[in-house]
Coordinates of C-alpha atoms in Angstrom, one line a residue:
Chain A
M1 CA -10.4 10.4 13.4
S2 CA -12.9 8.3 15.3
R3 CA -14.8 5.6 13.5
R4 CA -18.5 5.6 14.6
V5 CA -20.5 2.6 13.6
L6 CA -24.3 2.4 13.6
L7 CA -25.1 -1.3 14.4
T8 CA -28.7 -2.4 13.6
G9 CA -30.3 -5.6 14.8
A10 CA -28.1 -5.2 17.8
T11 CA -30.2 -7.5 20.1
G12 CA -30.6 -10.2 17.4
F13 CA -29.1 -13.6 17.1
V14 CA -25.9 -12.3 15.5
G15 CA -26.2 -8.7 16.4
R16 CA -26.0 -9.4 20.2
H17 CA -22.3 -10.5 19.6
A18 CA -21.5 -7.7 17.1
G19 CA -21.2 -4.7 19.5
A20 CA -18.3 -6.3 21.4
A21 CA -16.7 -7.5 18.2
L22 CA -16.8 -4.0 16.7
A23 CA -15.6 -2.4 20.0
R24 CA -12.6 -4.7 20.0
R25 CA -11.7 -3.4 16.6
G26 CA -11.7 0.2 17.9
F27 CA -15.1 1.3 16.6
E28 CA -17.2 3.7 18.6
V29 CA -20.4 1.6 18.6
H30 CA -23.9 3.0 18.4
A31 CA -26.3 0.0 18.7
V32 CA -29.9 0.4 17.7
A33 CA -32.9 -1.9 18.5
R34 CA -36.5 -1.4 19.4
A35 CA -35.6 -1.9 23.0
P36 CA -32.0 -1.3 24.3
G37 CA -29.9 -4.4 25.0
P38 CA -27.6 -5.0 28.0
A39 CA -25.0 -2.4 28.8
A40 CA -21.6 -3.2 27.4
E41 CA -18.2 -1.6 27.3
G42 CA -17.8 0.8 24.4
V43 CA -21.5 0.4 23.2
A44 CA -24.0 3.2 23.3
W45 CA -27.7 2.1 22.9
H46 CA -30.4 3.9 21.0
A47 CA -34.0 2.8 20.9
A48 CA -35.6 3.2 17.5
D49 CA -37.9 1.4 15.1
L50 CA -36.2 1.2 11.7
L51 CA -39.5 0.6 10.0
D52 CA -40.3 4.2 10.8
G53 CA -38.2 6.0 8.1
D54 CA -38.3 9.3 10.0
A55 CA -36.9 7.7 13.1
A56 CA -34.1 6.1 11.1
R57 CA -33.2 9.4 9.5
R58 CA -33.2 11.3 12.8
L59 CA -31.0 8.6 14.4
V60 CA -28.5 8.9 11.5
D61 CA -28.5 12.6 11.6
R62 CA -27.8 12.6 15.4
I63 CA -25.1 10.0 15.4
R64 CA -23.5 10.8 12.0
P65 CA -21.9 7.4 11.7
T66 CA -18.9 6.8 9.4
H67 CA -19.8 3.1 9.2
L68 CA -23.0 1.1 9.1
L69 CA -23.4 -2.6 10.0
H70 CA -27.0 -3.4 9.1
L71 CA -28.1 -6.7 10.5
A72 CA -31.8 -6.0 11.3
W73 CA -34.5 -7.9 9.4
Y74 CA -37.7 -9.7 10.0
V75 CA -36.6 -13.2 11.2
E76 CA -39.6 -14.9 12.8
H77 CA -38.8 -18.7 12.5
G78 CA -40.9 -20.5 10.0
K79 CA -42.5 -17.3 8.7
F80 CA -39.6 -15.2 7.5
W81 CA -39.2 -17.1 4.2
H82 CA -42.5 -16.0 2.8
S83 CA -43.8 -13.1 4.8
P84 CA -44.7 -9.7 3.2
E85 CA -42.7 -8.2 6.1
N86 CA -39.7 -8.8 3.8
L87 CA -40.9 -6.0 1.6
R88 CA -41.1 -3.6 4.6
W89 CA -37.5 -4.5 5.4
V90 CA -36.3 -3.8 1.9
A91 CA -37.9 -0.4 2.0
A92 CA -36.6 0.4 5.5
S93 CA -33.1 -0.8 4.6
L94 CA -33.1 1.5 1.5
E95 CA -34.2 4.4 3.6
L96 CA -31.5 3.7 6.1
V97 CA -28.7 3.3 3.6
R98 CA -29.7 6.5 1.8
A99 CA -29.9 8.5 5.1
F100 CA -26.5 7.1 6.1
R101 CA -24.8 8.1 2.9
Q102 CA -26.5 11.5 2.7
A103 CA -25.3 12.2 6.3
G104 CA -21.7 11.5 5.2
G105 CA -21.4 7.7 5.9
E106 CA -18.4 6.1 4.2
R107 CA -18.7 2.3 4.5
A108 CA -21.7 0.1 4.9
V109 CA -21.9 -3.7 5.4
L110 CA -25.3 -5.4 5.2
S111 CA -26.4 -8.9 5.9
G112 CA -27.4 -11.1 3.0
T113 CA -28.2 -14.8 2.8
C114 CA -27.3 -18.1 1.1
A115 CA -31.0 -18.1 0.0
E116 CA -30.0 -15.5 -2.7
Y117 CA -28.2 -18.3 -4.6
E118 CA -29.9 -20.8 -6.8
W119 CA -30.0 -23.9 -4.7
G120 CA -28.7 -27.2 -6.2
H121 CA -25.2 -26.0 -7.1
G122 CA -23.7 -27.3 -3.8
L123 CA -20.7 -25.1 -3.1
C124 CA -21.8 -21.4 -3.6
S125 CA -19.3 -18.9 -4.9
E126 CA -20.0 -15.1 -5.0
A127 CA -18.7 -14.6 -8.5
S128 CA -20.0 -17.7 -10.3
T129 CA -23.0 -19.3 -8.6
P130 CA -26.3 -18.0 -10.2
T131 CA -28.5 -15.9 -7.9
V132 CA -32.0 -17.2 -8.5
P133 CA -33.7 -17.1 -5.1
A134 CA -36.4 -19.7 -4.4
T135 CA -38.1 -17.7 -1.6
L136 CA -39.5 -14.2 -1.1
Y137 CA -36.9 -13.7 1.6
G138 CA -34.1 -14.5 -0.8
A139 CA -35.6 -12.4 -3.5
C140 CA -35.9 -9.4 -1.2
K141 CA -32.3 -9.7 0.1
L142 CA -30.9 -10.1 -3.4
A143 CA -32.9 -7.1 -4.7
L144 CA -31.6 -5.0 -1.8
H145 CA -28.1 -6.1 -2.5
Q146 CA -28.4 -5.1 -6.2
V147 CA -29.7 -1.6 -5.3
V148 CA -27.1 -1.0 -2.6
E149 CA -24.3 -2.1 -5.0
A150 CA -25.6 0.3 -7.7
Y151 CA -26.1 3.1 -5.2
A152 CA -22.6 2.6 -3.7
R153 CA -21.0 2.7 -7.1
Q154 CA -23.0 5.8 -8.0
S155 CA -22.4 7.7 -4.8
G156 CA -18.8 6.7 -4.2
M157 CA -19.7 4.8 -1.0
S158 CA -17.8 1.7 0.0
A159 CA -20.2 -1.3 0.5
A160 CA -20.1 -5.0 1.1
W161 CA -22.7 -7.7 1.6
G162 CA -22.2 -10.7 3.8
R163 CA -24.1 -13.8 2.8
I164 CA -24.9 -15.8 5.9
F165 CA -25.2 -19.6 5.6
L166 CA -26.4 -21.8 8.6
L167 CA -25.9 -20.4 12.0
Y168 CA -26.2 -21.9 15.5
G169 CA -25.5 -20.7 19.0
P170 CA -27.1 -19.5 22.2
H171 CA -30.4 -17.6 21.9
E172 CA -31.2 -19.6 18.8
P173 CA -35.0 -19.7 18.0
P174 CA -36.0 -22.9 19.8
A175 CA -37.7 -24.5 16.8
R176 CA -34.5 -24.4 14.7
L177 CA -32.5 -27.6 14.1
V178 CA -29.6 -27.3 16.6
A179 CA -31.7 -25.7 19.3
S180 CA -34.7 -28.1 19.0
V181 CA -32.5 -31.2 19.1
A182 CA -30.4 -29.9 22.0
R183 CA -33.5 -29.0 24.0
A184 CA -35.3 -32.3 23.4
L185 CA -32.3 -34.4 24.4
L186 CA -31.5 -32.4 27.5
R187 CA -35.2 -32.8 28.6
G188 CA -34.8 -36.6 28.0
E189 CA -37.2 -36.6 25.1
P190 CA -36.8 -38.2 21.7
A191 CA -35.4 -35.8 19.0
P192 CA -37.0 -36.7 15.6
C193 CA -34.9 -35.6 12.6
S194 CA -34.8 -36.1 8.8
H195 CA -32.3 -38.5 7.3
G196 CA -29.6 -35.9 8.0
M197 CA -27.6 -36.5 4.8
Q198 CA -27.9 -32.8 3.8
V199 CA -24.5 -31.1 3.8
R200 CA -24.3 -27.6 5.1
D201 CA -22.0 -24.9 6.4
F202 CA -22.4 -24.2 10.1
L203 CA -21.1 -21.2 11.9
H204 CA -21.5 -20.1 15.5
A205 CA -23.4 -16.8 15.8
A206 CA -20.5 -15.2 17.7
D207 CA -18.1 -16.1 14.9
A208 CA -20.6 -14.7 12.3
A209 CA -20.7 -11.4 14.2
D210 CA -16.9 -11.3 14.3
A211 CA -16.8 -12.0 10.6
F212 CA -19.1 -9.1 9.9
A213 CA -16.9 -6.8 12.1
A214 CA -13.8 -7.9 10.2
L215 CA -15.6 -7.3 6.9
L216 CA -16.6 -3.8 7.9
D217 CA -13.1 -3.2 9.1
S218 CA -11.7 -4.2 5.6
D219 CA -11.9 -2.5 2.2
V220 CA -13.5 -5.6 0.6
R221 CA -16.5 -4.7 -1.6
G222 CA -19.4 -6.7 -3.0
A223 CA -20.8 -10.0 -1.9
V224 CA -18.8 -12.1 0.6
N225 CA -19.9 -15.5 1.9
I226 CA -20.0 -15.7 5.7
G227 CA -19.3 -19.3 6.7
S228 CA -16.9 -21.7 8.2
G229 CA -15.9 -23.2 4.9
E230 CA -16.2 -26.7 6.5
P231 CA -19.1 -28.7 5.0
V232 CA -20.7 -31.0 7.4
A233 CA -23.7 -33.4 7.2
L234 CA -26.6 -32.6 9.5
R235 CA -26.5 -36.1 10.9
D236 CA -22.9 -35.5 12.1
V237 CA -24.1 -32.2 13.8
V238 CA -27.0 -33.8 15.6
Q239 CA -24.9 -36.9 16.6
A240 CA -22.3 -34.6 18.0
L241 CA -25.0 -32.8 20.0
A242 CA -26.4 -36.1 21.2
A243 CA -23.0 -37.3 22.4
R244 CA -22.6 -34.0 24.3
A245 CA -26.0 -34.3 25.9
G246 CA -25.3 -37.9 26.8
R247 CA -28.4 -39.2 25.0
P248 CA -27.5 -40.7 21.6
D249 CA -30.3 -43.2 22.3
L250 CA -32.9 -40.5 21.8
L251 CA -31.8 -39.3 18.4
R252 CA -34.4 -40.4 15.7
L253 CA -32.6 -39.9 12.4
G254 CA -35.1 -40.5 9.5
A255 CA -38.2 -40.0 11.7
L256 CA -39.1 -36.8 9.8
P257 CA -39.3 -36.2 6.0
A258 CA -36.7 -33.8 4.6
A259 CA -38.2 -30.4 3.8
P260 CA -39.5 -30.2 0.2
G261 CA -36.9 -28.4 -1.9
D262 CA -34.2 -28.9 0.6
P263 CA -31.0 -29.1 -1.4
A264 CA -28.6 -32.0 -0.9
A265 CA -25.7 -29.6 -0.4
L266 CA -25.5 -25.9 0.3
T267 CA -22.1 -24.8 1.4
A268 CA -20.0 -21.7 1.3
D269 CA -16.9 -21.0 -0.8
V270 CA -15.1 -18.8 1.8
S271 CA -12.1 -17.9 -0.3
R272 CA -13.0 -14.2 -0.3
L273 CA -13.7 -14.2 3.4
R274 CA -10.4 -16.0 4.2
G275 CA -8.1 -14.6 1.4
E276 CA -9.4 -11.0 1.1
V277 CA -10.9 -10.2 4.5
G278 CA -8.4 -12.4 6.2
W279 CA -10.9 -13.9 8.6
S280 CA -11.5 -17.4 9.9
P281 CA -13.6 -18.8 12.7
A282 CA -12.4 -18.9 16.3
L283 CA -14.6 -21.7 17.3
S284 CA -14.5 -25.3 15.9
L285 CA -17.9 -27.0 15.4
E286 CA -17.0 -29.1 18.5
A287 CA -16.3 -26.1 20.7
G288 CA -19.4 -24.3 19.4
L289 CA -21.7 -27.3 20.1
D290 CA -20.2 -27.6 23.6
D291 CA -21.2 -23.9 24.1
V292 CA -24.7 -24.6 22.9
V293 CA -25.3 -27.6 25.1
R294 CA -24.0 -25.7 28.1
W295 CA -26.3 -22.8 27.3
W296 CA -29.4 -24.9 26.9
R297 CA -28.6 -26.9 30.1
N298 CA -29.4 -23.7 31.9
D299 CA -33.1 -24.1 32.0
A300 CA -33.6 -20.4 32.6
H301 CA -33.0 -19.9 28.9
A302 CA -36.0 -22.0 27.8
P303 CA -39.0 -20.0 26.6
A304 CA -41.6 -19.6 29.3
G305 CA -44.2 -21.6 27.4
A306 CA -41.9 -24.5 26.9
R307 CA -40.9 -25.2 30.5
Chain B
M1 CA -68.5 -6.7 -9.8
S2 CA -66.9 -3.3 -10.5
R3 CA -63.2 -3.1 -11.2
R4 CA -61.6 -0.2 -9.3
V5 CA -58.1 0.8 -10.4
L6 CA -55.7 2.9 -8.5
L7 CA -53.7 4.9 -11.0
T8 CA -50.4 6.5 -9.8
G9 CA -48.4 9.1 -11.6
A10 CA -51.7 10.2 -13.1
T11 CA -50.4 13.7 -14.1
G12 CA -47.2 12.4 -15.6
F13 CA -46.1 12.1 -19.2
V14 CA -47.8 8.6 -19.7
G15 CA -50.2 8.8 -16.7
R16 CA -52.0 11.8 -18.0
H17 CA -53.3 9.6 -20.9
A18 CA -54.0 6.5 -18.7
G19 CA -57.1 7.6 -16.9
A20 CA -59.1 7.9 -20.1
A21 CA -57.6 4.7 -21.5
L22 CA -58.7 2.8 -18.3
A23 CA -62.1 4.4 -18.3
R24 CA -62.7 3.3 -21.9
R25 CA -62.0 -0.3 -20.7
G26 CA -64.7 0.0 -18.1
F27 CA -62.5 0.6 -15.0
E28 CA -63.7 2.9 -12.2
V29 CA -60.6 5.0 -12.1
H30 CA -59.1 6.5 -9.0
A31 CA -56.2 8.7 -10.0
V32 CA -53.6 9.8 -7.5
A33 CA -51.0 12.6 -7.8
R34 CA -49.5 15.1 -5.4
A35 CA -51.9 17.7 -6.9
P36 CA -55.1 16.6 -8.8
G37 CA -55.1 16.8 -12.6
P38 CA -57.9 18.0 -14.9
A39 CA -61.4 16.7 -14.4
A40 CA -62.2 13.8 -16.8
E41 CA -65.2 11.5 -17.3
G42 CA -65.0 8.5 -15.1
V43 CA -61.9 9.6 -13.2
A44 CA -61.9 10.4 -9.5
W45 CA -58.9 12.4 -8.3
H46 CA -57.1 11.9 -5.0
A47 CA -54.2 14.1 -3.7
A48 CA -51.5 12.1 -1.9
D49 CA -47.7 11.9 -1.7
L50 CA -46.8 8.2 -2.2
L51 CA -43.4 8.9 -0.6
D52 CA -45.4 9.1 2.6
G53 CA -46.1 5.4 3.3
D54 CA -48.9 6.2 5.7
A55 CA -50.7 8.3 3.1
A56 CA -50.4 5.5 0.6
R57 CA -51.8 3.0 3.0
R58 CA -54.7 5.3 4.0
L59 CA -55.5 5.9 0.3
V60 CA -55.6 2.1 -0.5
D61 CA -57.7 1.4 2.6
R62 CA -60.2 4.0 1.5
I63 CA -60.5 3.1 -2.2
R64 CA -59.9 -0.6 -1.8
P65 CA -58.9 -1.0 -5.5
T66 CA -59.1 -4.3 -7.2
H67 CA -56.4 -3.2 -9.7
L68 CA -53.3 -1.1 -9.5
L69 CA -51.5 0.7 -12.3
H70 CA -48.4 2.2 -10.8
L71 CA -46.6 4.6 -13.1
A72 CA -45.3 7.1 -10.5
W73 CA -41.6 7.5 -10.2
Y74 CA -38.9 10.2 -10.0
V75 CA -38.4 11.3 -13.6
E76 CA -36.5 14.6 -13.5
H77 CA -34.7 14.8 -16.9
G78 CA -31.0 14.3 -16.8
K79 CA -31.1 13.5 -13.1
F80 CA -33.3 10.4 -12.8
W81 CA -30.6 8.0 -14.1
H82 CA -28.4 8.4 -11.1
S83 CA -30.4 10.1 -8.3
P84 CA -30.7 8.6 -4.8
E85 CA -34.4 9.4 -5.3
N86 CA -34.6 6.1 -7.1
L87 CA -34.1 4.4 -3.7
R88 CA -37.1 6.3 -2.2
W89 CA -39.3 5.2 -5.1
V90 CA -38.3 1.5 -4.7
A91 CA -39.3 1.8 -1.0
A92 CA -42.5 3.7 -1.7
S93 CA -43.5 1.3 -4.5
L94 CA -43.0 -1.7 -2.2
E95 CA -45.1 -0.1 0.5
L96 CA -47.8 0.6 -2.1
V97 CA -47.9 -2.9 -3.5
R98 CA -48.0 -4.5 -0.1
A99 CA -50.8 -2.2 1.1
F100 CA -52.7 -2.9 -2.2
R101 CA -52.4 -6.6 -1.8
Q102 CA -53.2 -6.6 1.9
A103 CA -56.4 -4.6 1.2
G104 CA -57.6 -7.3 -1.2
G105 CA -56.0 -6.0 -4.5
E106 CA -56.1 -8.7 -7.2
R107 CA -53.9 -7.5 -10.2
A108 CA -51.1 -5.0 -10.3
V109 CA -49.2 -3.6 -13.3
L110 CA -46.1 -1.5 -12.7
S111 CA -43.9 0.4 -15.1
G112 CA -40.4 -0.8 -15.8
T113 CA -37.8 0.3 -18.3
C114 CA -35.6 -0.9 -21.1
A115 CA -32.7 0.3 -18.9
E116 CA -33.2 -3.0 -17.0
Y117 CA -31.6 -4.8 -19.9
E118 CA -28.0 -5.2 -20.6
W119 CA -27.4 -2.7 -23.4
G120 CA -25.6 -3.9 -26.5
H121 CA -27.8 -6.8 -27.4
G122 CA -29.9 -4.7 -29.9
L123 CA -33.4 -6.3 -29.9
C124 CA -34.5 -6.9 -26.2
S125 CA -36.6 -9.9 -25.4
E126 CA -38.2 -10.4 -22.0
A127 CA -37.3 -14.1 -21.7
S128 CA -33.8 -14.1 -23.1
T129 CA -32.0 -10.8 -23.0
P130 CA -29.8 -10.5 -19.8
T131 CA -30.9 -8.0 -17.2
V132 CA -27.7 -6.1 -16.2
P133 CA -28.6 -2.5 -15.7
A134 CA -25.9 0.1 -16.4
T135 CA -27.6 2.8 -14.2
L136 CA -29.0 3.2 -10.7
Y137 CA -32.4 3.9 -12.3
G138 CA -32.3 0.6 -14.2
A139 CA -31.0 -1.3 -11.1
C140 CA -33.8 0.1 -8.9
K141 CA -36.5 -0.8 -11.4
L142 CA -35.1 -4.3 -11.9
A143 CA -34.9 -4.9 -8.2
L144 CA -38.4 -3.7 -7.7
H145 CA -39.6 -6.0 -10.5
Q146 CA -37.9 -9.0 -8.9
V147 CA -39.4 -8.4 -5.5
V148 CA -42.9 -7.7 -6.9
E149 CA -42.7 -11.0 -9.0
A150 CA -41.7 -13.0 -5.9
Y151 CA -44.4 -11.3 -3.7
A152 CA -47.0 -11.9 -6.4
R153 CA -46.1 -15.6 -6.6
Q154 CA -46.1 -15.9 -2.8
S155 CA -49.3 -14.0 -2.2
G156 CA -51.3 -15.3 -5.2
M157 CA -51.6 -11.8 -6.7
S158 CA -51.6 -11.4 -10.5
A159 CA -48.8 -9.0 -11.6
A160 CA -47.2 -7.7 -14.8
W161 CA -44.4 -5.3 -15.5
G162 CA -44.3 -3.1 -18.5
R163 CA -40.8 -2.2 -19.8
I164 CA -41.0 1.2 -21.5
F165 CA -38.6 2.0 -24.4
L166 CA -38.4 5.5 -25.9
L167 CA -41.4 7.7 -25.6
Y168 CA -42.4 11.0 -27.2
G169 CA -45.5 13.1 -27.2
P170 CA -47.0 16.3 -25.9
H171 CA -45.8 17.5 -22.4
E172 CA -42.5 15.8 -23.0
P173 CA -39.7 17.4 -20.9
P174 CA -38.3 20.1 -23.2
A175 CA -34.7 18.9 -22.9
R176 CA -35.4 15.5 -24.4
L177 CA -34.6 14.7 -28.0
V178 CA -38.0 15.0 -29.8
A179 CA -39.1 17.9 -27.7
S180 CA -35.9 19.9 -28.0
V181 CA -35.5 19.4 -31.7
A182 CA -39.2 20.3 -32.4
R183 CA -39.0 23.4 -30.2
A184 CA -35.7 24.7 -31.7
L185 CA -36.9 24.2 -35.3
L186 CA -40.3 25.9 -34.6
R187 CA -38.4 28.9 -33.1
G188 CA -36.3 29.0 -36.2
E189 CA -33.1 28.1 -34.3
P190 CA -30.5 25.4 -35.3
A191 CA -31.1 22.0 -33.8
P192 CA -27.7 20.3 -33.0
C193 CA -27.9 16.5 -32.9
S194 CA -25.5 13.6 -32.7
H195 CA -24.9 11.4 -35.8
G196 CA -28.3 10.0 -35.4
M197 CA -27.4 6.4 -36.4
Q198 CA -28.7 5.0 -33.1
V199 CA -31.6 2.7 -33.7
R200 CA -34.5 2.9 -31.1
D201 CA -38.1 2.0 -30.5
F202 CA -40.3 5.1 -30.4
L203 CA -43.8 5.1 -29.0
H204 CA -46.3 8.0 -28.5
A205 CA -47.0 8.5 -24.8
A206 CA -50.8 8.1 -25.4
D207 CA -50.2 4.8 -27.0
A208 CA -48.0 3.8 -24.1
A209 CA -50.8 4.6 -21.7
D210 CA -53.2 2.6 -23.8
A211 CA -50.8 -0.4 -23.8
F212 CA -50.6 -0.3 -20.0
A213 CA -54.4 -0.2 -19.8
A214 CA -54.6 -3.2 -22.1
L215 CA -51.9 -5.1 -20.1
L216 CA -53.8 -4.4 -16.9
D217 CA -57.0 -5.6 -18.5
S218 CA -55.3 -8.9 -19.6
D219 CA -54.2 -11.9 -17.6
V220 CA -50.6 -11.7 -18.9
R221 CA -48.0 -11.9 -16.1
G222 CA -44.4 -11.0 -15.8
A223 CA -42.3 -8.6 -17.9
V224 CA -43.8 -7.3 -21.1
N225 CA -42.0 -4.8 -23.4
I226 CA -44.0 -1.7 -24.1
G227 CA -43.0 -0.5 -27.6
S228 CA -44.0 0.0 -31.2
G229 CA -41.9 -2.9 -32.4
E230 CA -40.7 -0.7 -35.3
P231 CA -37.0 0.1 -35.0
V232 CA -36.1 3.5 -36.4
A233 CA -32.9 5.5 -36.6
L234 CA -32.8 8.7 -34.6
R235 CA -31.8 10.6 -37.7
D236 CA -35.0 9.5 -39.5
V237 CA -37.0 10.7 -36.5
V238 CA -35.5 14.2 -36.4
Q239 CA -35.6 14.5 -40.2
A240 CA -39.3 13.7 -40.1
L241 CA -39.7 16.3 -37.5
A242 CA -37.7 18.9 -39.5
A243 CA -39.9 18.2 -42.6
R244 CA -43.1 18.8 -40.5
A245 CA -41.7 22.0 -39.0
G246 CA -40.7 23.1 -42.5
R247 CA -37.1 23.7 -41.5
P248 CA -34.9 20.8 -42.6
D249 CA -32.1 23.4 -43.2
L250 CA -31.8 23.9 -39.4
L251 CA -31.0 20.3 -38.5
R252 CA -27.4 19.8 -37.6
L253 CA -26.8 16.1 -37.6
G254 CA -23.3 15.2 -36.2
A255 CA -22.9 18.6 -34.4
L256 CA -23.0 16.8 -31.0
P257 CA -21.1 13.8 -29.8
A258 CA -23.2 10.7 -29.0
A259 CA -23.7 10.1 -25.3
P260 CA -21.0 7.8 -23.8
G261 CA -22.3 4.3 -23.5
D262 CA -25.2 5.0 -25.9
P263 CA -25.9 1.6 -27.5
A264 CA -26.0 1.4 -31.3
A265 CA -29.4 -0.3 -31.1
L266 CA -31.9 -0.7 -28.3
T267 CA -35.2 -2.0 -29.6
A268 CA -38.2 -3.9 -28.3
D269 CA -39.3 -7.4 -29.1
V270 CA -43.0 -6.8 -28.8
S271 CA -44.2 -10.4 -29.4
R272 CA -45.6 -10.7 -25.9
L273 CA -47.4 -7.3 -26.2
R274 CA -48.8 -8.1 -29.6
G275 CA -49.4 -11.9 -29.3
E276 CA -50.4 -12.3 -25.7
V277 CA -51.8 -8.9 -24.7
G278 CA -53.2 -8.4 -28.2
W279 CA -52.2 -4.8 -28.3
S280 CA -50.6 -2.6 -31.1
P281 CA -50.2 1.1 -31.4
A282 CA -53.0 3.3 -32.8
L283 CA -50.6 6.0 -34.0
S284 CA -47.9 5.6 -36.7
L285 CA -44.7 7.5 -36.0
E286 CA -45.7 9.9 -38.7
A287 CA -49.1 10.7 -37.1
G288 CA -47.4 10.9 -33.7
L289 CA -44.8 13.4 -34.9
D290 CA -47.6 15.5 -36.5
D291 CA -49.3 15.6 -33.1
V292 CA -46.0 16.7 -31.4
V293 CA -45.3 19.5 -33.9
R294 CA -48.9 20.7 -33.6
W295 CA -48.6 20.7 -29.9
W296 CA -45.3 22.6 -29.7
R297 CA -46.5 25.1 -32.3
N298 CA -48.9 26.3 -29.5
D299 CA -46.4 28.5 -27.7
A300 CA -48.5 28.4 -24.6
H301 CA -47.0 25.0 -23.9
A302 CA -43.5 26.2 -23.8
P303 CA -42.0 26.4 -20.2
A304 CA -42.2 30.0 -18.8
G305 CA -38.5 30.3 -18.6
A306 CA -38.0 29.3 -22.2
R307 CA -40.3 31.8 -23.9

């Protein structure tokens, strides 16, 4: 029997890689976004606004997916942490999951975040690290997770929840760390950074999409960290970028204050992802940064206002 | 400046008493329900279906309430614990709260439940009893609470969350404990019960409504248990009912098994409600049960199918 997956957020930072990753695993992919993305082998596009509950229900009733990979959310850089839009996406996600299950859907995977964890514990493990979100975004994702878990248990649906740590890659919002440093250096401008001693887990967006496809393709349930499992200091990341851009002289470590509340370490215990899902990244950090620098060198990618 | 409250669930078991309780405290009351309730001094009725997000937003934009008392939820007896309707009410409640705040709303109180607590701890305290819901209903209420708390903090709104324990009173769904025993005895039929050793907190629905009005009228934030603070064994409740109905001979304690998972004790620490809100019940359990027996004696209240 064919496995039909409804993929939301399909034109997003992770989602744009997910259609192909799902198709490679034999899924019949139905990608949804407000405006269709580029044509791709094995991917059918549907235009719909998930914030319109009726539209979401109609879509599910038409496609009748067996699987759901829900990546869509409000992600505007700098605003998403605290925006009331997070409440709309909890509501829209609940309507979507309910419609999916009521139309016969069998397995759902949704995207969560490391911001569900209480920061300050360093290595975050699904089973033992307390979930005490510091932000509205984290609180909304955690609340959605808890409802989906309870609903899945109650309705006999299989569900998992992928907690994303730090991502980078092409199409990254230009104000984020890797993108902003890469762009400044490639333009020959100074790149001011904080001290850079913060330790994080970095994963290329294409690898994140592939991890979600693998998680959906598995029977693993509950929360699963989506990360590389290789802690790295931010200063090592930006220094590697600077070396690739050929402008280590323009890096200004310590020129900016660290963000208030920024934890010293926030890294992913990936034992569930590796041991139970059986997934590990295809790209090393070095190869991923090569990819990013190559991508930003192509000036056509720069936002119009920034050229 | 006048204080305008939007009251949802205004025809419900608690809500039907809340309009008058709010009016007594000087609120201009705007009551909403799918169909308007009976005319009452100081209460304006609005017909709307809160599951329609657009209708909720239009209502809020028209009334521009300064206060919100949100009691509406899916409450069908026997089904509400596990129904997917709970997801719809989380979504609808989030839309309502967001619309309320964005239209200038200042203080919101929502109804929660003792089912948010992990059962088995006996006395439940807001600050220390773990919240590990055993049901979809409890999980949905807790998730809503967490999002509303985070949103209130973020947006500068004042918010509180009243956790209801066991209620009784007129208009109780006839299959619930107090109503079913009262009705059987008044019809001269045997009333089968479990052993009745379970200890609970009972509060009359009119007192619960008054407690919510007092909570809304206060500056107290966060979760607040709504209860009498007087633990009582179920057997003492039904024996008191039987005495009032004049048929202690028809009570069959032990004739039914206790519900699986039914905790031995589930009672409310009411120190926040008494000490911070300054509220205590007007009705003793004895006076409340007198009221219930009087109400069920009036056969006109019995559901048509049951006469």
